[in-house]
């Protein structure tokens, strides 16, 4: 068994209590995770607080240097890290090679360079009076991330926090902790000063809870489920901590009859089932204009049936394993619920053909339902797995009403060649992100996040750097 350690004040820390980390594709434990508690939180926050003045006082390019070095070291170890991420999460190796690890390096590079271009504002008044708006780092901040894009989302928070001059106590998901553990080693090798980044492992309640409640933490940046976000907000808000919450989604994918059908079909398959459907941006409610409903449905289902589910290291596997036995069971329970609610399963129950080493892994076939109305639980609750529903709509007004009939508001997809409709719908969809004739096209400068139960605040670009800094207006009277 491999041994994962906390990273506190530049040193490895072990613990007395451990839990197993399981490889989802085989069901076998392969590493031991230390279960942190209040004591580790205290040590990490103390180290981060001690490191803050010197780190915050460095010129931006001197903070950028170790972050760029970390990105370089990540790229040097890209293949090894891609294998670790695939083993830890069950997702295909081609995906961690192509997306997860390159993007983690890119996050560090992006914010290490962005901070060197950051501008502050000045508002001159009449002669002799000038406002200067300074942007100061907050202090010690907490970054808490989920299991679906482990290193990708971990670095997406840590990079802007550090670049802006904060020191960080970060907690990856206990389900996929391995690459975060390696990131600590990489930070040390890159020369990041001790205490600037601290990485704690363990469960949400035992590590995340005390971290959120710690009085010295100025801000929490959280990505995960909506119920967890609510619990975090209930602790952090009365303490007046700054909060960024990126939470769940139930995203609509709307296909009009004038769309490019081939492209819409290709994209619908990808946006439904990439990463086993375990991306907050996946489109899980597919709305199809009624006059093309049957032809689109049949072509979509035919393509989904062709998708390979298999060993993560097999380059032909479009989908790997779901992240845990618990999560697989949750998705299967939703599949049963969809049947109980009267839905028709168009595909998803075909037998799996897996290598014997994967016989105990957490696999399921991509699953498509129809015949379920918008009020059904399956169309209202986040499943976060390879299960989507199809629903017909008449016209623009009905598509909009169906799409907006959700407690969530993260991302929407819109497939149409009518420019006016694309603008009208984009304006009226209650989501933080709209993709027109595309999906998952990401520019790191753009605001990223959701409305309603999907989130509070935005990540990405200047939004992230604004979140991790406090504006201070200084009004100068230089006429005396
Ligand atoms: P989760 O909420 O169970 O856990 C997320 C993180 O919070 C983990 O590190 C966990 O240990 C920690 N945590 C749990 N309880 C805590 C507590 N009481 N206090 C502090 N920390 C606590 O989410 P998950 O199952 O890991 O991830 C799946 C969810 O994440 C889905 O709902 C998905 O939509 C969401 N997600 C959202 C985005 C986005 O950008 N909006 C991106 C990815 C995933």
XYZ file of C-alpha atoms and ligand atoms in Angstrom:
524
model
C 0.000 0.000 0.000
C 1.215 3.453 -0.848
C 1.312 6.017 1.929
C -0.254 9.444 1.425
C 0.865 12.216 3.765
C -0.302 15.676 4.722
C 1.892 18.559 3.540
C 2.231 21.115 6.347
C 4.830 23.877 6.545
C 6.805 22.257 3.738
C 7.037 18.885 5.541
C 5.304 15.534 5.197
C 3.026 14.676 8.102
C 1.668 11.265 8.878
C -1.305 10.553 11.108
C -2.531 7.965 13.593
C -5.737 7.123 11.802
C -6.087 6.131 8.172
C -8.599 5.124 5.561
C -8.077 3.117 2.389
C -8.012 4.759 -1.014
C -9.647 2.444 -3.534
C -8.923 2.094 -7.240
C -12.411 2.364 -8.800
C -11.551 0.299 -11.872
C -10.626 -2.763 -9.793
C -12.298 -2.172 -6.434
C -8.919 -2.756 -4.761
C -7.450 -0.495 -2.043
C -4.048 0.749 -3.127
C -3.117 3.562 -0.746
C -3.567 4.696 2.843
C -4.870 8.180 3.506
C -4.155 9.926 6.817
C -7.350 11.159 8.447
C -6.602 14.707 9.490
C -8.439 16.435 12.303
C -8.521 19.691 14.244
C -4.829 19.220 15.227
C -3.616 19.163 11.602
C -5.902 22.086 10.727
C -4.382 24.063 13.609
C -0.810 23.245 12.503
C -1.533 24.110 8.871
C -3.284 27.397 9.645
C -0.459 28.401 12.029
C 2.125 27.670 9.316
C 0.117 29.548 6.680
C -0.369 32.559 8.971
C 3.368 32.681 9.725
C 4.238 32.497 6.019
C 1.720 35.146 4.954
C 3.562 38.455 5.556
C 6.678 37.469 3.612
C 4.741 35.850 0.744
C 2.282 38.752 0.446
C 5.190 41.192 0.512
C 6.957 39.683 -2.505
C 6.697 41.436 -5.864
C 4.289 39.617 -8.188
C 7.028 38.191 -10.401
C 8.746 36.621 -7.397
C 5.503 34.902 -6.384
C 5.003 33.826 -9.987
C 8.420 32.122 -10.225
C 7.748 29.066 -7.996
C 4.249 28.713 -9.464
C 5.696 28.582 -12.972
C 8.271 26.093 -11.743
C 5.479 23.931 -10.326
C 3.778 23.989 -13.739
C 7.044 22.953 -15.394
C 7.519 20.076 -12.937
C 3.917 18.968 -13.512
C 4.533 18.916 -17.242
C 7.792 16.982 -16.776
C 5.874 14.345 -14.813
C 2.753 14.508 -16.975
C 2.588 10.821 -17.924
C 3.179 9.621 -14.344
C 0.553 12.039 -12.987
C -1.942 11.101 -15.710
C -1.585 7.461 -14.643
C -2.021 8.361 -10.971
C -5.141 10.425 -11.703
C -6.689 7.697 -13.817
C -5.970 5.053 -11.161
C -7.441 7.241 -8.419
C -10.621 8.332 -10.224
C -11.418 5.486 -12.640
C -11.518 7.840 -15.635
C -9.817 6.888 -18.901
C -6.084 7.462 -19.126
C -6.458 9.219 -22.490
C -8.605 11.807 -20.710
C -6.189 12.476 -17.841
C -3.370 12.756 -20.422
C -5.342 15.108 -22.622
C -7.282 17.158 -20.091
C -6.687 16.764 -16.355
C -2.929 17.095 -16.040
C -2.241 19.588 -18.858
C -5.003 21.781 -17.480
C -3.557 21.623 -13.942
C -0.239 22.921 -15.303
C -2.092 25.526 -17.355
C -3.973 26.788 -14.267
C -0.669 27.510 -12.534
C 0.824 29.178 -15.605
C -2.301 31.199 -16.274
C -2.527 32.790 -12.815
C 1.252 33.108 -12.372
C 1.319 35.239 -15.514
C -2.050 36.977 -14.934
C -0.871 38.423 -11.636
C 2.009 40.104 -13.430
C -0.515 41.949 -15.604
C -2.888 42.909 -12.827
C -3.802 46.585 -12.778
C -5.184 48.633 -9.954
C -7.642 51.461 -10.397
C -7.333 55.174 -9.819
C -10.295 57.585 -9.769
C -9.106 61.181 -9.995
C -11.615 63.748 -8.708
C -11.084 67.474 -8.980
C -7.510 68.790 -8.907
C -5.901 67.704 -5.607
C -8.095 64.692 -4.888
C -7.291 61.195 -6.079
C -8.706 57.787 -5.179
C -6.364 54.815 -5.396
C -7.939 51.381 -5.187
C -5.440 48.910 -3.780
C -5.980 45.163 -3.977
C -4.575 43.427 -0.926
C -4.362 39.663 -0.381
C -6.796 38.357 2.213
C -4.452 36.316 4.431
C -4.909 32.590 4.999
C -7.556 31.097 2.712
C -9.111 27.639 2.471
C -9.532 25.772 -0.819
C -11.783 22.693 -0.796
C -12.240 20.619 -3.930
C -14.201 17.573 -5.187
C -13.260 14.240 -6.770
C -14.419 14.580 -10.374
C -11.518 16.619 -11.783
C -9.088 16.207 -8.908
C -5.852 18.061 -9.720
C -7.552 20.235 -12.335
C -9.979 21.804 -9.829
C -7.500 21.766 -6.923
C -5.020 23.918 -8.868
C -7.856 26.067 -10.304
C -8.329 27.397 -6.749
C -4.813 27.256 -5.359
C -3.167 29.051 -8.277
C -5.126 32.346 -8.088
C -5.074 32.291 -4.277
C -1.276 32.010 -4.178
C -0.666 34.338 -7.112
C -2.694 37.052 -5.380
C -0.441 36.779 -2.300
C -2.513 34.641 0.041
C -1.265 31.582 1.857
C -3.387 28.475 1.486
C -4.671 25.513 3.429
C -6.159 23.182 0.843
C -8.185 20.008 1.126
C -8.690 17.661 -1.822
C -11.445 15.091 -1.861
C -10.697 12.062 0.314
C -11.921 9.920 -2.590
C -9.230 11.107 -5.045
C -6.343 12.510 -2.969
C -3.287 11.135 -4.737
C -2.272 13.861 -7.169
C -2.848 16.516 -4.487
C -0.339 14.611 -2.336
C 2.167 14.712 -5.202
C 1.494 18.425 -5.678
C 2.933 19.013 -2.190
C 6.193 17.331 -3.249
C 6.201 19.386 -6.420
C 5.666 22.624 -4.471
C 8.665 21.785 -2.271
C 10.834 20.946 -5.266
C 9.752 24.167 -6.983
C 10.995 26.203 -4.015
C 7.624 27.423 -2.779
C 8.438 28.795 0.704
C 7.382 26.632 3.669
C 3.864 27.270 4.910
C 2.688 29.069 1.765
C 0.759 25.998 0.604
C -0.469 23.355 3.035
C -2.426 20.284 1.946
C -4.584 18.375 4.404
C -6.232 15.020 3.838
C -9.250 13.413 5.392
C -13.003 13.567 5.429
C -15.212 16.603 4.947
C -16.594 16.715 8.473
C -13.251 16.008 10.209
C -10.920 18.255 8.193
C -13.131 20.446 6.012
C -15.409 21.307 8.949
C -12.683 22.607 11.323
C -10.993 24.372 8.400
C -14.150 26.274 7.449
C -14.793 27.158 11.105
C -11.230 28.303 11.821
C -11.334 31.958 12.900
C -8.047 32.773 11.155
C -9.325 31.792 7.717
C -10.346 34.871 5.770
C -12.026 33.106 2.836
C -13.231 29.737 1.610
C -13.265 28.712 -2.006
C -15.337 25.558 -2.317
C -16.316 23.295 -5.208
C -18.580 20.344 -4.546
C -22.162 19.383 -3.910
C -24.909 21.893 -3.103
C -25.737 20.283 0.268
C -22.085 20.619 1.334
C -21.974 24.206 0.074
C -25.019 25.001 2.175
C -23.399 23.459 5.276
C -20.197 25.441 4.650
C -22.115 28.701 4.136
C -24.038 28.177 7.365
C -20.738 28.129 9.289
C -18.700 30.640 7.297
C -21.322 33.332 6.570
C -22.001 34.288 10.215
C -18.216 34.567 10.644
C -18.206 37.022 7.667
C -15.664 35.016 5.698
C -15.518 35.615 1.978
C -17.164 32.692 0.206
C -16.979 31.316 -3.296
C -19.271 28.331 -3.839
C -19.217 26.272 -7.041
C -21.849 23.601 -6.683
C -24.100 21.155 -8.486
C -25.914 21.356 -11.791
C -28.747 19.867 -13.827
C -27.820 21.374 -17.128
C -30.125 21.679 -20.141
C -28.972 20.820 -23.653
C -31.485 22.340 -26.111
C -31.591 21.183 -29.714
C -33.669 23.123 -32.266
C -34.707 21.691 -35.622
C -32.454 24.128 -37.514
C -29.269 22.960 -35.753
C -26.427 21.145 -37.485
C -27.619 17.665 -36.533
C -24.306 15.834 -36.895
C -22.524 18.316 -34.680
C -25.372 18.433 -32.171
C -25.383 14.641 -31.952
C -21.625 14.369 -31.512
C -21.645 17.015 -28.871
C -24.664 15.558 -27.041
C -22.851 12.232 -26.723
C -19.722 13.932 -25.372
C -21.536 16.334 -23.077
C -23.655 13.542 -21.617
C -20.997 10.906 -21.009
C -17.479 12.353 -20.995
C -15.774 11.537 -17.676
C -18.653 9.069 -17.012
C -21.030 12.034 -16.878
C -19.185 13.172 -13.759
C -18.615 16.778 -14.817
C -20.668 19.555 -13.293
C -21.060 20.957 -16.844
C -22.477 17.789 -18.425
C -25.861 18.260 -20.071
C -28.170 15.816 -18.328
C -31.553 17.130 -19.551
C -31.678 16.984 -23.334
C -34.545 18.942 -24.915
C -35.284 18.200 -28.574
C -37.715 20.116 -30.804
C -40.730 17.872 -31.350
C -40.571 17.616 -35.164
C -37.044 16.114 -34.998
C -37.502 14.324 -31.679
C -37.737 10.784 -32.994
C -34.977 11.024 -35.578
C -32.612 12.711 -33.125
C -33.464 10.232 -30.368
C -32.842 7.210 -32.573
C -29.531 8.528 -33.890
C -28.428 9.553 -30.382
C -29.267 6.210 -28.798
C -27.545 4.343 -31.650
C -24.348 6.318 -30.979
C -24.556 5.857 -27.220
C -24.885 2.101 -27.651
C -21.599 2.154 -29.564
C -19.640 3.751 -26.683
C -17.049 1.520 -25.102
C -17.000 1.190 -21.338
C -13.822 -0.467 -20.155
C -10.484 -0.449 -18.392
C -9.188 3.125 -17.965
C -5.844 2.241 -19.576
C -7.528 0.873 -22.714
C -7.384 3.654 -25.344
C -10.697 2.410 -26.765
C -12.588 3.048 -23.525
C -14.717 6.140 -23.920
C -15.866 5.693 -20.317
C -13.999 4.160 -17.391
C -15.286 3.349 -13.916
C -17.429 5.580 -11.740
C -15.475 7.040 -8.859
C -16.640 4.796 -6.009
C -18.923 1.949 -5.098
C -21.067 4.414 -3.160
C -21.407 6.706 -6.167
C -22.189 3.839 -8.550
C -24.923 2.731 -6.180
C -26.304 6.266 -6.051
C -26.507 6.439 -9.861
C -28.071 2.969 -10.067
C -30.633 4.049 -7.473
C -31.506 6.998 -9.715
C -31.827 4.612 -12.656
C -34.319 2.593 -10.629
C -36.120 5.785 -9.630
C -36.454 6.779 -13.297
C -38.062 3.400 -14.001
C -40.330 3.779 -10.974
C -41.352 7.229 -12.181
C -42.540 5.636 -15.420
C -39.593 6.350 -17.703
C -38.547 4.190 -20.641
C -34.890 3.141 -20.611
C -33.709 3.410 -24.230
C -30.246 2.032 -23.440
C -28.084 1.344 -20.418
C -28.862 -2.223 -19.438
C -26.700 -3.947 -22.085
C -24.159 -6.329 -20.480
C -20.681 -5.007 -19.786
C -17.690 -6.747 -21.252
C -14.737 -6.125 -18.983
C -11.292 -7.669 -18.483
C -11.196 -9.997 -15.468
C -9.043 -7.521 -13.475
C -11.927 -5.059 -13.708
C -14.658 -7.482 -12.692
C -15.045 -5.792 -9.290
C -14.765 -2.242 -10.630
C -17.561 0.335 -10.519
C -18.713 0.341 -14.136
C -22.061 0.985 -15.760
C -23.288 1.549 -19.301
C -24.297 5.033 -20.475
C -28.013 5.279 -19.897
C -30.740 7.225 -21.712
C -34.370 7.667 -20.611
C -37.431 9.175 -22.216
C -41.019 9.611 -21.162
C -40.326 11.522 -17.958
C -41.886 14.928 -17.369
C -40.026 17.975 -16.080
C -41.407 17.575 -12.548
C -39.978 14.051 -12.115
C -37.222 13.822 -9.512
C -34.879 12.443 -12.158
C -35.285 15.727 -14.070
C -34.877 17.886 -10.991
C -32.114 16.253 -8.922
C -28.443 16.053 -9.822
C -27.369 12.494 -10.669
C -23.765 13.318 -11.620
C -23.274 10.137 -13.599
C -23.861 8.582 -17.032
C -27.629 9.005 -17.084
C -29.531 11.515 -19.223
C -33.158 12.113 -20.140
C -34.746 13.206 -23.426
C -37.774 15.509 -23.542
C -39.553 17.038 -26.562
C -40.483 20.719 -26.788
C -42.713 22.697 -29.172
C -41.121 26.097 -29.565
C -38.690 28.597 -28.117
C -40.972 29.603 -25.254
C -41.482 26.035 -24.111
C -37.775 25.193 -24.438
C -36.923 28.173 -22.268
C -39.536 27.326 -19.643
C -38.365 23.710 -19.443
C -34.682 24.651 -19.299
C -35.242 27.220 -16.532
C -37.472 24.886 -14.511
C -34.657 23.891 -12.168
C -33.254 24.820 -8.786
C -29.843 24.796 -10.478
C -28.365 27.278 -12.928
C -24.838 26.318 -13.931
C -24.479 25.801 -17.691
C -26.740 25.482 -20.737
C -26.129 24.325 -24.291
C -28.060 25.674 -27.207
C -28.012 24.189 -30.709
C -29.487 26.435 -33.410
C -28.417 28.258 -36.547
C -30.841 31.124 -35.952
C -28.721 34.000 -34.696
C -31.643 35.949 -33.248
C -32.869 32.928 -31.336
C -29.350 32.200 -30.063
C -29.172 35.710 -28.596
C -32.708 35.707 -27.199
C -32.334 32.336 -25.534
C -28.834 33.054 -24.211
C -30.118 36.197 -22.518
C -33.067 34.438 -20.923
C -31.498 31.194 -19.782
C -30.924 31.370 -16.012
C -27.430 29.889 -16.044
C -23.981 31.327 -15.438
C -22.643 29.808 -18.666
C -24.280 29.337 -22.088
C -22.609 27.420 -24.887
C -24.106 28.058 -28.339
C -23.275 25.317 -30.871
C -20.432 24.039 -28.682
C -19.670 22.542 -25.266
C -16.788 22.768 -22.795
C -14.956 25.393 -24.800
C -13.026 27.052 -22.015
C -11.158 30.333 -21.992
C -9.591 30.714 -18.558
C -10.173 34.480 -18.641
C -13.970 34.142 -18.622
C -16.183 34.137 -15.507
C -16.946 30.583 -14.461
C -19.796 29.627 -12.147
C -23.509 29.261 -11.677
C -26.692 30.893 -10.436
C -29.297 29.720 -7.953
C -28.327 26.455 -6.208
C -25.333 26.038 -8.513
C -23.249 28.708 -6.940
C -22.344 32.015 -5.445
C -19.531 34.001 -7.043
C -17.423 33.312 -10.085
C -14.014 31.773 -10.686
C -11.648 32.354 -13.602
C -9.566 35.281 -14.807
C -9.916 38.567 -12.955
C -12.973 37.231 -11.103
C -10.742 34.797 -9.218
C -8.092 37.415 -8.519
C -10.797 39.789 -7.288
C -12.191 37.105 -5.018
C -8.794 36.419 -3.483
C -8.061 40.118 -2.813
C -9.673 42.836 -0.740
C -10.121 46.183 -2.471
C -9.077 49.123 -0.337
C -9.847 52.621 -1.503
C -7.373 55.294 -0.466
C -8.579 58.859 -1.011
C -5.605 61.239 -1.241
C -5.912 64.959 -0.737
C -2.676 66.297 -2.132
C -3.772 69.905 -2.281
C -2.792 70.785 1.307
P -18.842 16.977 -1.858
O -19.626 18.203 -1.569
O -19.260 15.708 -1.216
O -17.306 17.180 -1.426
C -16.533 18.235 -1.933
C -15.413 18.534 -0.956
O -15.978 19.070 0.240
C -14.602 17.308 -0.542
O -13.257 17.665 -0.402
C -15.210 16.967 0.816
O -14.350 16.248 1.661
C -15.484 18.359 1.354
N -16.504 18.406 2.423
C -17.531 17.552 2.628
N -18.233 17.949 3.705
C -17.651 19.070 4.178
C -17.917 19.951 5.263
N -18.961 19.759 6.092
N -17.122 21.010 5.463
C -16.092 21.246 4.613
N -15.768 20.442 3.575
C -16.549 19.363 3.357
O -18.799 16.858 -3.432
P -18.190 15.678 -4.296
O -19.100 14.505 -4.188
O -16.743 15.532 -3.967
O -18.284 16.298 -5.777
C -19.410 16.209 -6.592
C -20.177 17.515 -6.583
O -19.331 18.582 -6.981
C -21.316 17.524 -7.596
O -22.454 18.089 -6.986
C -20.813 18.435 -8.696
O -21.812 19.093 -9.442
C -19.997 19.403 -7.921
N -19.043 20.091 -8.786
C -19.284 21.396 -9.093
C -18.417 22.082 -9.937
C -18.652 23.527 -10.284
O -17.728 24.161 -10.788
N -19.824 24.082 -10.066
C -17.282 21.428 -10.435
C -17.082 20.096 -10.097
C -17.959 19.438 -9.264
